[in-house]
CSV table of C-alpha atoms in Angstrom, one decimal:
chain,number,residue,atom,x,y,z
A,1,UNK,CA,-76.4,-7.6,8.5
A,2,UNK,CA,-74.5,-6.2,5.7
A,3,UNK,CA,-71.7,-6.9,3.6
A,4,UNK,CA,-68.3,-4.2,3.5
A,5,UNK,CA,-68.1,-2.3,0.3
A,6,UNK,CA,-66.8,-4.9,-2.3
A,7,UNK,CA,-63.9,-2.7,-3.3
A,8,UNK,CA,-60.8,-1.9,-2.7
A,9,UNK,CA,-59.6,1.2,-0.6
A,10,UNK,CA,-56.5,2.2,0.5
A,11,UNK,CA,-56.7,4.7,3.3
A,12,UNK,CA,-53.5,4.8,4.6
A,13,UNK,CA,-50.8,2.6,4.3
A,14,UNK,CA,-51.0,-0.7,4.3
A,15,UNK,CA,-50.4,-1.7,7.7
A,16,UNK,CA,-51.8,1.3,8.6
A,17,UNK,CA,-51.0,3.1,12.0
A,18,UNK,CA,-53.7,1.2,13.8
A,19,UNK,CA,-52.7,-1.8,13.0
A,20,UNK,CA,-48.5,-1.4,13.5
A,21,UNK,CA,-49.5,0.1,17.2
A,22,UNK,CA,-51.8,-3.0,17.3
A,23,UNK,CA,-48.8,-5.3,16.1
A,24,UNK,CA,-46.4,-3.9,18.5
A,25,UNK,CA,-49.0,-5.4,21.1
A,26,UNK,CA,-49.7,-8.9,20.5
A,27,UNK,CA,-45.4,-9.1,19.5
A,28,UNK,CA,-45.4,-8.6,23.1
A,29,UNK,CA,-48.6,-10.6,24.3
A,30,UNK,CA,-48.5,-13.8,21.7
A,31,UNK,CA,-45.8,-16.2,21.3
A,32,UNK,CA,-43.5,-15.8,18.6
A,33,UNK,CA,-44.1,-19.1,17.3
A,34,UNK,CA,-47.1,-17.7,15.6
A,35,UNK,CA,-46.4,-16.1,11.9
A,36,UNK,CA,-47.9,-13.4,9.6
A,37,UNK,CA,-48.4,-13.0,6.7
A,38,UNK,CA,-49.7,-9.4,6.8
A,39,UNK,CA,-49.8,-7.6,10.0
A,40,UNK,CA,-52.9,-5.6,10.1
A,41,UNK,CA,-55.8,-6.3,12.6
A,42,UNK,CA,-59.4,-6.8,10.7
A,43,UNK,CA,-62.2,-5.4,12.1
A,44,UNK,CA,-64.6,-6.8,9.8
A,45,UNK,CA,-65.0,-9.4,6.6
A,46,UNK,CA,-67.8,-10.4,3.9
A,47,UNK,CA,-67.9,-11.4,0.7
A,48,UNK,CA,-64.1,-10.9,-1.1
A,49,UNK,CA,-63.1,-7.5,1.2
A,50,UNK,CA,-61.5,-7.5,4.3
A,51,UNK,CA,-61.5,-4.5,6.1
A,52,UNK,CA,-58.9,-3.5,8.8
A,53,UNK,CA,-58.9,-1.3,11.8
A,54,UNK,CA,-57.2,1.4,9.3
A,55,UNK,CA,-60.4,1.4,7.2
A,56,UNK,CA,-57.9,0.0,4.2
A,57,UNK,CA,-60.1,-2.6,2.5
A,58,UNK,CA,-58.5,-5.5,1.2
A,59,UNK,CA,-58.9,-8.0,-2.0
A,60,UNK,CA,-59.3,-11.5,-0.2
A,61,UNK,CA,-57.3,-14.0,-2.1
A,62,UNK,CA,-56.6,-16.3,1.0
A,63,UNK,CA,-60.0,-16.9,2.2
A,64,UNK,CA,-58.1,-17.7,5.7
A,65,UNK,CA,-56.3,-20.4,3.9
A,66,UNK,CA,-59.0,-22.0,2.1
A,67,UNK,CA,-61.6,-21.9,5.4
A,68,UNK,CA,-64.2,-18.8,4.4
A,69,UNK,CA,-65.4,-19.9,1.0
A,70,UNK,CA,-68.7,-19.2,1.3
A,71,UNK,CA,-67.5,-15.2,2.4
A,72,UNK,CA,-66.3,-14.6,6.1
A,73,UNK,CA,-69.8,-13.5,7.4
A,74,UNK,CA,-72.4,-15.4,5.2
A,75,UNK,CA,-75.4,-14.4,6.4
A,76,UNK,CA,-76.8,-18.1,6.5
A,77,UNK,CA,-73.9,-19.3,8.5
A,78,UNK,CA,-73.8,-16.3,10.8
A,79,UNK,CA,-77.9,-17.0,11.5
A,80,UNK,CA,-77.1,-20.2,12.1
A,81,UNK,CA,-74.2,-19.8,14.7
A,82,UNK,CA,-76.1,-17.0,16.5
A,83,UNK,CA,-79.2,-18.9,16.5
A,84,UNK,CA,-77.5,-22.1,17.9
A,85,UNK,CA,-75.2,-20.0,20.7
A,86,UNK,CA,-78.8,-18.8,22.3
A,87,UNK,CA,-79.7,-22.7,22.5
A,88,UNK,CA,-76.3,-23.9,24.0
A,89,UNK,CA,-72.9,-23.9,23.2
A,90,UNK,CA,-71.7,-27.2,24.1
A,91,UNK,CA,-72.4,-30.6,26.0
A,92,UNK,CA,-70.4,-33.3,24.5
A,93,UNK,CA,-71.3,-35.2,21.8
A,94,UNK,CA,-69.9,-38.2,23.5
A,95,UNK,CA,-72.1,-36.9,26.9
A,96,UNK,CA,-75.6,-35.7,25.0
A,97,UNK,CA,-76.5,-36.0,21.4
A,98,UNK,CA,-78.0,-32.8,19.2
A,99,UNK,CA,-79.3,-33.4,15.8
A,100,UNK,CA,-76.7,-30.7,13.7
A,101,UNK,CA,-74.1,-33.4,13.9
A,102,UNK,CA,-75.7,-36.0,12.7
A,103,UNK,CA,-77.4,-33.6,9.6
A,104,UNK,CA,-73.4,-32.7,8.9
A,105,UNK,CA,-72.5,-36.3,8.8
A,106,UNK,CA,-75.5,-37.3,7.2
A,107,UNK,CA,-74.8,-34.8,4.4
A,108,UNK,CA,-71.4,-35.5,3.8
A,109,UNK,CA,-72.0,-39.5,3.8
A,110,UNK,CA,-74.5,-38.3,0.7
A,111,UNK,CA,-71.8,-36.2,-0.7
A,112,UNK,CA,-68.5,-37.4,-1.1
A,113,UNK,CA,-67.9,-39.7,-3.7
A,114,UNK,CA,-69.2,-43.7,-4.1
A,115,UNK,CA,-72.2,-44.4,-3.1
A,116,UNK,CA,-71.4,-47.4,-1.0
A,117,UNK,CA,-72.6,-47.2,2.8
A,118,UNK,CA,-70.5,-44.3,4.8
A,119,UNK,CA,-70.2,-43.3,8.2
A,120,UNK,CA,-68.6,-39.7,9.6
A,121,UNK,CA,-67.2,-39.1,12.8
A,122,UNK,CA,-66.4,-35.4,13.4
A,123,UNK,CA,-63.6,-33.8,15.1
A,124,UNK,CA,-62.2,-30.4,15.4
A,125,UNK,CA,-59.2,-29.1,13.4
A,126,UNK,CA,-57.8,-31.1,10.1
A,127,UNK,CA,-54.9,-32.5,12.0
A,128,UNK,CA,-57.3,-34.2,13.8
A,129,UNK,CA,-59.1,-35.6,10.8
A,130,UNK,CA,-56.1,-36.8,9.7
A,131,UNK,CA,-55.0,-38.4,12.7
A,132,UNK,CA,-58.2,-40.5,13.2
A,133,UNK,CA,-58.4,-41.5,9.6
A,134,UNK,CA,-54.9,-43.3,10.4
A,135,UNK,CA,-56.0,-44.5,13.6
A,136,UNK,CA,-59.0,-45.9,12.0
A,137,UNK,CA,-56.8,-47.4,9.0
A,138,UNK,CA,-54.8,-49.2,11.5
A,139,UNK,CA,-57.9,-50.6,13.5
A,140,UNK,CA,-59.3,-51.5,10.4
A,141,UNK,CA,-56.1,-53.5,8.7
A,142,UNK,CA,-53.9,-54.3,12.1
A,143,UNK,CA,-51.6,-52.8,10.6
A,144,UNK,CA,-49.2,-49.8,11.1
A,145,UNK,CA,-47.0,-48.0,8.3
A,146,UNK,CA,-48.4,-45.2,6.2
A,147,UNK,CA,-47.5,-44.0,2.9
A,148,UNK,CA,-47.6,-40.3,2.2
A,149,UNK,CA,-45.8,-38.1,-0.7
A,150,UNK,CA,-42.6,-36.0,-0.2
A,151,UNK,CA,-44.2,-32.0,-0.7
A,152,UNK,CA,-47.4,-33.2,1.2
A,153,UNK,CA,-48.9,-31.0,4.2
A,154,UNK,CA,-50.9,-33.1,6.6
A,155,UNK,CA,-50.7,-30.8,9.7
A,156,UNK,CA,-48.5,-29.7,13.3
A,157,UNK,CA,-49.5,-32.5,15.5
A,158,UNK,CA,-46.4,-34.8,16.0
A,159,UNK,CA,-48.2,-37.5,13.6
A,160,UNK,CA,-49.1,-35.1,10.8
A,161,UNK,CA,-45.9,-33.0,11.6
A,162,UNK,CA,-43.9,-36.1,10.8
A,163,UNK,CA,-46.1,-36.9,7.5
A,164,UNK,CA,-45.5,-33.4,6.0
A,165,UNK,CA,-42.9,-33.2,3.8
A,166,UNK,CA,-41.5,-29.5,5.0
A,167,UNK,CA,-38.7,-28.9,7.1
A,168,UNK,CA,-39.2,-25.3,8.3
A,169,UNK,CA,-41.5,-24.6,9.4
A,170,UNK,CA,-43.1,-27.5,10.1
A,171,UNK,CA,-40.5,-29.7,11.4
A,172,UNK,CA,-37.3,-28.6,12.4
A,173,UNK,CA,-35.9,-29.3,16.3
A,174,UNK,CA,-39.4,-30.5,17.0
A,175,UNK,CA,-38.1,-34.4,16.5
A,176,UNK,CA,-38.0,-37.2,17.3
A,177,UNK,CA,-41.0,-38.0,14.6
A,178,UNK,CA,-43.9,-40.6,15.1
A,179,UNK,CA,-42.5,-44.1,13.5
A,180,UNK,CA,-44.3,-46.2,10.6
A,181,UNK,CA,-44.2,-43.3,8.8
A,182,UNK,CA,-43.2,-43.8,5.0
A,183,UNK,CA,-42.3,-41.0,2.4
A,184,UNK,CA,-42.7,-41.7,-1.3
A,185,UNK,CA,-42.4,-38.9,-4.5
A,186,UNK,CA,-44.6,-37.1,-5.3
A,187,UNK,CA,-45.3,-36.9,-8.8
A,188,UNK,CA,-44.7,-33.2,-9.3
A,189,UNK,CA,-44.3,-32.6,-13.1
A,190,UNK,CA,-42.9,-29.3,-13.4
A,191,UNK,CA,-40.0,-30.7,-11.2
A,192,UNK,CA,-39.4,-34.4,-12.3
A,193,UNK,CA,-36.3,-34.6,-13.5
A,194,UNK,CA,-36.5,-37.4,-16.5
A,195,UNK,CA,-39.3,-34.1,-17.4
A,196,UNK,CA,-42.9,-34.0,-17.0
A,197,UNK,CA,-44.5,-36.4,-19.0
A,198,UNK,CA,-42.4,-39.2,-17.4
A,199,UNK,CA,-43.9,-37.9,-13.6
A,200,UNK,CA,-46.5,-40.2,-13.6
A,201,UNK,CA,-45.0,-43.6,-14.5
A,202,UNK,CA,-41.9,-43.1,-12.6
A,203,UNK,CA,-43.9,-42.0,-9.0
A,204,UNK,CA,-46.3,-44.6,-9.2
A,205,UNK,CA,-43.3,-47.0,-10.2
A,206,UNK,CA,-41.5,-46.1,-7.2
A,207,UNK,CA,-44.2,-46.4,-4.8
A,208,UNK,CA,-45.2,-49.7,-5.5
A,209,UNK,CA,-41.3,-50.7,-5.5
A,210,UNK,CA,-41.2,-48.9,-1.5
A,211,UNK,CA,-44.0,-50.8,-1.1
A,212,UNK,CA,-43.6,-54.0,-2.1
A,213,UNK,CA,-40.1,-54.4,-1.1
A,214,UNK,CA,-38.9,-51.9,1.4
A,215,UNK,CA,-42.2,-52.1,3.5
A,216,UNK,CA,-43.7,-55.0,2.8
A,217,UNK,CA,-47.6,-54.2,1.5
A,218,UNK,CA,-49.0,-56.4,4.7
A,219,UNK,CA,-47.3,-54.4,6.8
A,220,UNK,CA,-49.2,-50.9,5.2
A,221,UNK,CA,-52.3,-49.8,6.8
A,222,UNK,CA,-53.0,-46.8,4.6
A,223,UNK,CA,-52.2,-44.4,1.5
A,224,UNK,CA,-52.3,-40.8,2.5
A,225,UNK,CA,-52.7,-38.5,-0.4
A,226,UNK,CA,-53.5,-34.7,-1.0
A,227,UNK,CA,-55.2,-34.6,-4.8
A,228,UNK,CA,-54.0,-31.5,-5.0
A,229,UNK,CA,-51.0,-30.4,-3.1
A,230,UNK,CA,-51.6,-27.6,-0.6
A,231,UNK,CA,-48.7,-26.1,1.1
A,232,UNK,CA,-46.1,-28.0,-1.2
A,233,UNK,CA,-47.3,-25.8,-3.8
A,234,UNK,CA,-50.4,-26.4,-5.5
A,235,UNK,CA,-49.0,-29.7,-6.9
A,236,UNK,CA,-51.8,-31.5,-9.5
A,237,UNK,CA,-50.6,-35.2,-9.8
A,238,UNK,CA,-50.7,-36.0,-13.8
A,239,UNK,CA,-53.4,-37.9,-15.1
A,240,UNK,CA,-54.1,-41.0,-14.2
A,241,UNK,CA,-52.1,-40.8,-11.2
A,242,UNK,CA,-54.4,-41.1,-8.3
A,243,UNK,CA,-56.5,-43.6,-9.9
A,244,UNK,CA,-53.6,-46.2,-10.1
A,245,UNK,CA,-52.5,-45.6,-6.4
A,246,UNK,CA,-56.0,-46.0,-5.1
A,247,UNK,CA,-56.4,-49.7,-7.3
A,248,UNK,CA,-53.2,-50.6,-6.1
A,249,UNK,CA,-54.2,-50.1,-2.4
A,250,UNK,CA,-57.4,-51.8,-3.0
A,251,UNK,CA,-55.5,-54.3,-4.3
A,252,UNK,CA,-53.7,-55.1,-1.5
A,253,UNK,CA,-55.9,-54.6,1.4
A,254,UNK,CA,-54.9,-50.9,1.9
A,255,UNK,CA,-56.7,-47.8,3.0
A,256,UNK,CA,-56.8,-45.3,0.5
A,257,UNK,CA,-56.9,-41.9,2.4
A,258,UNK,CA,-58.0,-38.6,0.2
A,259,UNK,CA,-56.4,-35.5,2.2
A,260,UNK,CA,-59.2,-32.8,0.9
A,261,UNK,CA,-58.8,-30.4,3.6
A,262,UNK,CA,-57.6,-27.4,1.2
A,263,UNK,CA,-59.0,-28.8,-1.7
A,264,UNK,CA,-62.8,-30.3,-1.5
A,265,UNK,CA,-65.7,-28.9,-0.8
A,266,UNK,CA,-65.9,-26.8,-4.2
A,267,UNK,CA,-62.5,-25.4,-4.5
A,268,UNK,CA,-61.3,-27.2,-7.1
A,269,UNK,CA,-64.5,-26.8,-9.3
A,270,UNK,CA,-66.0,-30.2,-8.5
A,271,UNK,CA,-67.4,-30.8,-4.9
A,272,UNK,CA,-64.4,-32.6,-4.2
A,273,UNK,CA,-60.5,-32.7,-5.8
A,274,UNK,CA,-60.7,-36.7,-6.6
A,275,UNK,CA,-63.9,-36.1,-8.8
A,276,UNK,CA,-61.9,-34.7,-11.4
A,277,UNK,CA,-60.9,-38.2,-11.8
A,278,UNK,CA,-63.6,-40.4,-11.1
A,279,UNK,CA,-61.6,-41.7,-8.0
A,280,UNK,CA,-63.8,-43.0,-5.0
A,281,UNK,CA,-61.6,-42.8,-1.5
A,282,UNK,CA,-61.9,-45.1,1.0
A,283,UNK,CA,-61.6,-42.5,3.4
A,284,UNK,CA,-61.9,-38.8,2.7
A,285,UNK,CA,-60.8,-35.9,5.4
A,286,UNK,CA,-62.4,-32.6,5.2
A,287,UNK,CA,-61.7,-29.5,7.6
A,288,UNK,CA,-61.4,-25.8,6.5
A,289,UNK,CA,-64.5,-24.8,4.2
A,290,UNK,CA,-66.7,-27.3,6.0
A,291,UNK,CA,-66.9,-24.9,9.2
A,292,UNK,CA,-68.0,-21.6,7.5
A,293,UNK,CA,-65.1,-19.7,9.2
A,294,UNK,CA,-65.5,-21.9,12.8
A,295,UNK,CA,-63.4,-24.9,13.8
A,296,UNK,CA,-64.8,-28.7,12.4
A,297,UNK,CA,-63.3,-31.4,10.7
A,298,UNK,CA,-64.5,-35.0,9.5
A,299,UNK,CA,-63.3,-38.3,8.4
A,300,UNK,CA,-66.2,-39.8,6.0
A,301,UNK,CA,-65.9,-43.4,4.6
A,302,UNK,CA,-66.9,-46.6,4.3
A,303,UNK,CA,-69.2,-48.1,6.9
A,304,UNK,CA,-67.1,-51.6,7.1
A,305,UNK,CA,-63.6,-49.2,7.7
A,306,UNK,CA,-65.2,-46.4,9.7
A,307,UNK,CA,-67.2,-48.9,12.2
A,308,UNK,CA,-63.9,-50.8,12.5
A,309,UNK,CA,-63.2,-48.7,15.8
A,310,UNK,CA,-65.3,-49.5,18.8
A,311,UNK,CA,-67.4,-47.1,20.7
A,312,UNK,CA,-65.6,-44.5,22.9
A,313,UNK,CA,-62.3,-44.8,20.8
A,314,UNK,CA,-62.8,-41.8,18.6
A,315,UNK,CA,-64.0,-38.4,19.7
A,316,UNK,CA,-62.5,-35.5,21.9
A,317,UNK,CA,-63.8,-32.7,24.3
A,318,UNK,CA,-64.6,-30.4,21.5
A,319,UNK,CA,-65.6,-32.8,18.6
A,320,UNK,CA,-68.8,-31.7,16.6
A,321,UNK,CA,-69.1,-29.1,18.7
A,322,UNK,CA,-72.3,-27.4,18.3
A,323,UNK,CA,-72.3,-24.5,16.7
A,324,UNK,CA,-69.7,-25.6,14.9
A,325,UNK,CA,-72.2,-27.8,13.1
A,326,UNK,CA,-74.5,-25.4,12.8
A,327,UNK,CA,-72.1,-23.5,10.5
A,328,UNK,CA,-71.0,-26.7,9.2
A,329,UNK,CA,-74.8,-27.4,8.3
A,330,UNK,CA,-75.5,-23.8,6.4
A,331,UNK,CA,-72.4,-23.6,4.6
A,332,UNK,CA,-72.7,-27.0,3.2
A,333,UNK,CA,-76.2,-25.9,2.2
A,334,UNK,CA,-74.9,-22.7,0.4
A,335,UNK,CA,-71.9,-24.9,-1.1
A,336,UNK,CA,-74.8,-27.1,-2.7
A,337,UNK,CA,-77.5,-24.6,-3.0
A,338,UNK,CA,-75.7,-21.7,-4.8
A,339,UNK,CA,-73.3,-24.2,-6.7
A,340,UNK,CA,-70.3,-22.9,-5.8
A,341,UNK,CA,-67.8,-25.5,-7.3
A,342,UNK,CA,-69.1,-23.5,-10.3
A,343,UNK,CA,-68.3,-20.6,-9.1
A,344,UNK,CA,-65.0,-22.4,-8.7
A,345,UNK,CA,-64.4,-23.2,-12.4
A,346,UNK,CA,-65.5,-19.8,-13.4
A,347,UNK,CA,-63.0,-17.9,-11.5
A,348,UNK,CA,-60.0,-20.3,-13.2
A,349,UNK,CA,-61.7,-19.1,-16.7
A,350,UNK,CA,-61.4,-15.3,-15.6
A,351,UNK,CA,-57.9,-15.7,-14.0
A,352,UNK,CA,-55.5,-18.7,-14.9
A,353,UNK,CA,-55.5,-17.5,-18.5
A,354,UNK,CA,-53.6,-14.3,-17.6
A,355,UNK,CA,-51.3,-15.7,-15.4
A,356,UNK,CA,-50.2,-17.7,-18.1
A,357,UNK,CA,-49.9,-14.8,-19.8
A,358,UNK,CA,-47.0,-14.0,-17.5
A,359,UNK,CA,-45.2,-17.0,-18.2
A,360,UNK,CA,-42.6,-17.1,-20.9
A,361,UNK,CA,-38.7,-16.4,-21.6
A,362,UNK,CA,-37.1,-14.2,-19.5
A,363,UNK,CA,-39.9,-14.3,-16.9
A,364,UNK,CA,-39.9,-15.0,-13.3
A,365,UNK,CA,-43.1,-16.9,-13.2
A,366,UNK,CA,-42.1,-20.6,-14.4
A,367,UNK,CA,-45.5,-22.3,-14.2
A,368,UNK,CA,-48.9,-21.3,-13.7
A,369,UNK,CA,-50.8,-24.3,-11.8
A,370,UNK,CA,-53.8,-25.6,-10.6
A,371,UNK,CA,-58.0,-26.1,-10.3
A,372,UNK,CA,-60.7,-23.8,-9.9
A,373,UNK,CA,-60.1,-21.3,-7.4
A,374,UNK,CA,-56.9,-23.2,-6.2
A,375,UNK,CA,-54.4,-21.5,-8.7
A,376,UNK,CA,-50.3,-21.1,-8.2
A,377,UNK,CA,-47.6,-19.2,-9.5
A,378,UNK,CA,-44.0,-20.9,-9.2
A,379,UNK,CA,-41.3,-18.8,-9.3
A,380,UNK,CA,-37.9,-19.4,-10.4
A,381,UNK,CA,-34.7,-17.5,-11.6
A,382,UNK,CA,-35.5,-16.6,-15.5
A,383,UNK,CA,-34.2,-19.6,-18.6
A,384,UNK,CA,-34.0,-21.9,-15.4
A,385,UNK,CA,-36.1,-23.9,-12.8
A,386,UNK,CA,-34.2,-22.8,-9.8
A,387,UNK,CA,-36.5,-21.6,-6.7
A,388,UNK,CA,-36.7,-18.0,-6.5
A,389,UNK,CA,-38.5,-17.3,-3.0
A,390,UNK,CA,-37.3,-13.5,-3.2
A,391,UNK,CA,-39.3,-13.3,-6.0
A,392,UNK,CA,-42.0,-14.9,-5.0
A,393,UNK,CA,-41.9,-12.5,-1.8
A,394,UNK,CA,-41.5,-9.0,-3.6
A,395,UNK,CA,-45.0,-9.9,-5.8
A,396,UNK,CA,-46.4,-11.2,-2.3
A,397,UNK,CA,-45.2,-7.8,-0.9
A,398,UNK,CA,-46.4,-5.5,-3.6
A,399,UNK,CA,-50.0,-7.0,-3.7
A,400,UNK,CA,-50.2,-7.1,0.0
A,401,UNK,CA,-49.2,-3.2,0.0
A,402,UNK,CA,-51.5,-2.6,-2.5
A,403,UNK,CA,-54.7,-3.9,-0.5
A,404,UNK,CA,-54.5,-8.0,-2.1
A,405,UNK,CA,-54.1,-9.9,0.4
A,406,UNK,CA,-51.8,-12.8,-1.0
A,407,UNK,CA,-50.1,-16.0,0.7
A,408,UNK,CA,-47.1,-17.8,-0.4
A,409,UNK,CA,-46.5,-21.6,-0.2
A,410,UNK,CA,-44.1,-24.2,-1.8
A,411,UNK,CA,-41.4,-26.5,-0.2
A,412,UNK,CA,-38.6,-24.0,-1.6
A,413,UNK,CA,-41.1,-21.0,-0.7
A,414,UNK,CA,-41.4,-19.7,-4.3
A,415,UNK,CA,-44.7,-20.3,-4.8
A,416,UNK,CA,-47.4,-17.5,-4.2
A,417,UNK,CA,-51.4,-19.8,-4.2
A,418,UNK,CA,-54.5,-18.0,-4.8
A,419,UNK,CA,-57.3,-19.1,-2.7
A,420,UNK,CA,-60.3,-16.6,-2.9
A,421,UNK,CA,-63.8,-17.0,-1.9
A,422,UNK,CA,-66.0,-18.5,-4.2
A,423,UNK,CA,-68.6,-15.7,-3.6
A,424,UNK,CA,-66.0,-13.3,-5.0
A,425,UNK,CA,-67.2,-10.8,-7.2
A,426,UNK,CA,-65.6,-10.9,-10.9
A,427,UNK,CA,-64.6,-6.9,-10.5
A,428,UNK,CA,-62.7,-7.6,-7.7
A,429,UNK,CA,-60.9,-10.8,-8.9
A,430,UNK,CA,-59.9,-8.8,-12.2
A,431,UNK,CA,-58.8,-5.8,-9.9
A,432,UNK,CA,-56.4,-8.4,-8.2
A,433,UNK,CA,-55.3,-9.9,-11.0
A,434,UNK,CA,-54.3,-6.4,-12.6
A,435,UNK,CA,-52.1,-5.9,-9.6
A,436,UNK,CA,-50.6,-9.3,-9.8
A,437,UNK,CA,-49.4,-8.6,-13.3
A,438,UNK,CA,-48.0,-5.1,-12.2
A,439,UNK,CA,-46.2,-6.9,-9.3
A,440,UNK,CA,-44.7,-9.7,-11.5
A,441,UNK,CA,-44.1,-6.8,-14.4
A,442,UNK,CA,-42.0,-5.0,-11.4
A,443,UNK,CA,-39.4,-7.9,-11.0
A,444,UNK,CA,-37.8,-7.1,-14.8
């Protein structure tokens, strides 16, 4: 197989005709529940170009949010899924056992950070991660609150829906939420309001006081925290931050749960977000990049937490699927192999630099955020920190028109993320870049 052309080609409009006939459908097929970001229909992917049914191909800064960061059709992963369909698509991991599983686990236990004893258990989407690592936490400590951050993004299942920090989407008229569930703030700099360098201190303050005195600490069987914010906007906790929350857990007999389904697995530019700071989870939940582009997830931690829950109380019809670990297998293989959290850092070097460049007085872009390939631009109204979302829409619309395929975020929506695969070509991530800054340049 071959890649598309790694450029980008407008043939038409952007949606083309194809695609807005194509649109028109599935508004009357699919259930309006589910958005778009861009309605065009792709008809194939590789590398950093998507290609739609128009022929237009497109500059892939969204890697399907973080999922296809080894490309959309590596050829490894795409071997491996074709080879393992012919064999057999499914029996159960609970029913029959099949060695792809236990070579995903076993590679994760080798990767993630610590090297004390782990175990994996392996589930579908990162909701589900997310959920067992809590149901785990509370087998483990018999105990039931959780702690998460306010901007946090854990997932649409009523337990992660109701540990996200979001209102609309995510939330609203789908109450009531699941109980136990605790919100603290998050430390998010360019927002704290005694100012940045007081973000820190103050979070980690007011946790241990919601802790200690609203909750009670024996009463809290886990920590939830993203080290880098994903849909709350690319948030990076100051320095120090993390580290403090995790020995203040340990401290008290609390699981200490790393949320690195956006950000591990290379996209930061270290394997994993927390290793930026030397910080060893208890438990760590991956999803997204694991899979290659197909549907896996995973809890990995430590043996004494992990083997806390009996058999036959984790799993689920669909958990390490098959060829999902076979894709889970190769991609962690090219993730390793090829060194992509490398790749990670260098794409930050090419691109943060001129984003800052778009910062300044009288400009619309407030901050410029984030690690590796994980970069944000939060806008706001000019000489003020005030959430502009239209803003942050009318550069999301121009690059999309333009064949860069860009996704907002943010709790106020004003945030547009960058998430492109790490196999990206540098001529291509300059070309996106070049119509960022004509985007943001438009807004004057």
């Amino acid at each position: 197989m071959s890649l598309p052309a790694q450029q980008r080609i407008l043939a038409t409009a952007v949606p083309g005709p194809k695609s807005t006939k194509l649109h028109q459908q599935r508004t009357e097929e699919v259930a309006a529940g589910f958005g778009i970001t861009l309605p065009v229909f792709v008809e194939e992917a590789g590398g950093g170009i998507i290609v739609d049914v128009d022929g237009n191909h497109l500059i892939d800064l969204a890697a399907g949010i973080a999922v296809t960061s080894v490309g959309a059709s590596h050829p490894e992963v795409v071997a491996a899924v074709k080879q393992q369909a012919e064999r057999f698509t499914h029996t159960c991991f609970m029913v029959t056992e099949y060695e792809a599983a236990v070579d995903v686990a076993a590679t994760l236990n080798r990767i993630t950070p610590g090297d004390h004893e782990k175990r994996t258990a392996l589930f579908t989407t990162g909701a589900e991660a997310v959920e067992n690592a809590i149901k785990i936490s509370r087998a483990y400590t018999g105990r039931d609150a959780v702690v998460v951050l306010t901007h946090a993004y854990h997932g649409r299942t009523l337990l992660t829906m109701s540990m996200t920090g979001k209102n609309v989407p995510y939330k609203d008229g789908f109450g009531p939420y699941a109980p136990e569930v605790y919100k603290v703030p998050s430390p998010y700099p360019y927002r704290w309001v005694a100012g940045a360098e007081r973000a820190g201190d103050d979070a980690y303050d007011l946790l241990v006081e919601t802790v200690t005195s609203q909750i009670g600490a024996h009463n809290v069987a886990a920590v939830v925290v993203e080290p880098i914010q994903g849909e709350g906007g690319f948030i990076v906790p100051p320095e120090g931050y993390l580290a403090r929350v995790a020995a203040f857990a340990r401290e008290h007999g609390i699981v200490f749960v790393a949320d690195e389904i956006q950000a591990g697995l290379g996209r930061t530019g270290a394997m994993f977000a927390v290793d930026h700071e030397g910080v060893v989870p208890d438990l760590i939940t991956t999803a997204k990049a694991l899979g290659g582009g197909m549907p896996i997830s995973a809890v990995t931690g430590r043996a004494e937490i992990m083997d806390a829950v009996g058999p036959g109380r984790l799993g689920g019809t669909y958990a390490a699927n098959p060829v999902a670990c076979a894709a889970a297998r190769a991609a962690l293989e090219v993730i390793e192999r090829d060194d992509l959290p490398a790749k990670a850092r260098r794409i930050e070097e090419i691109v943060k630099p001129r984003l800052e460049a778009l910062t300044g007085e009288g400009s619309y872009v407030g901050e410029v955020r984030g690690r590796g390939a994980m970069l944000a631009m939060e806008f706001v109204e000019p000489g003020t920190t005030d959430p502009a979302p239209e803003a942050a829409k009318r550069v999301a619309d121009y690059a999309n028109s333009q064949g860069v395929l860009t996704l907002t975020c943010g709790t106020f929506g004003n945030v547009i993320r960058l998430l492109p695969p790490l196999v990206i070509g540098e001529d291509l991530l300059l070309e996106a870049v070049s119509v960022l800054e004509d985007a943001v340049g438009a807004l004057a």
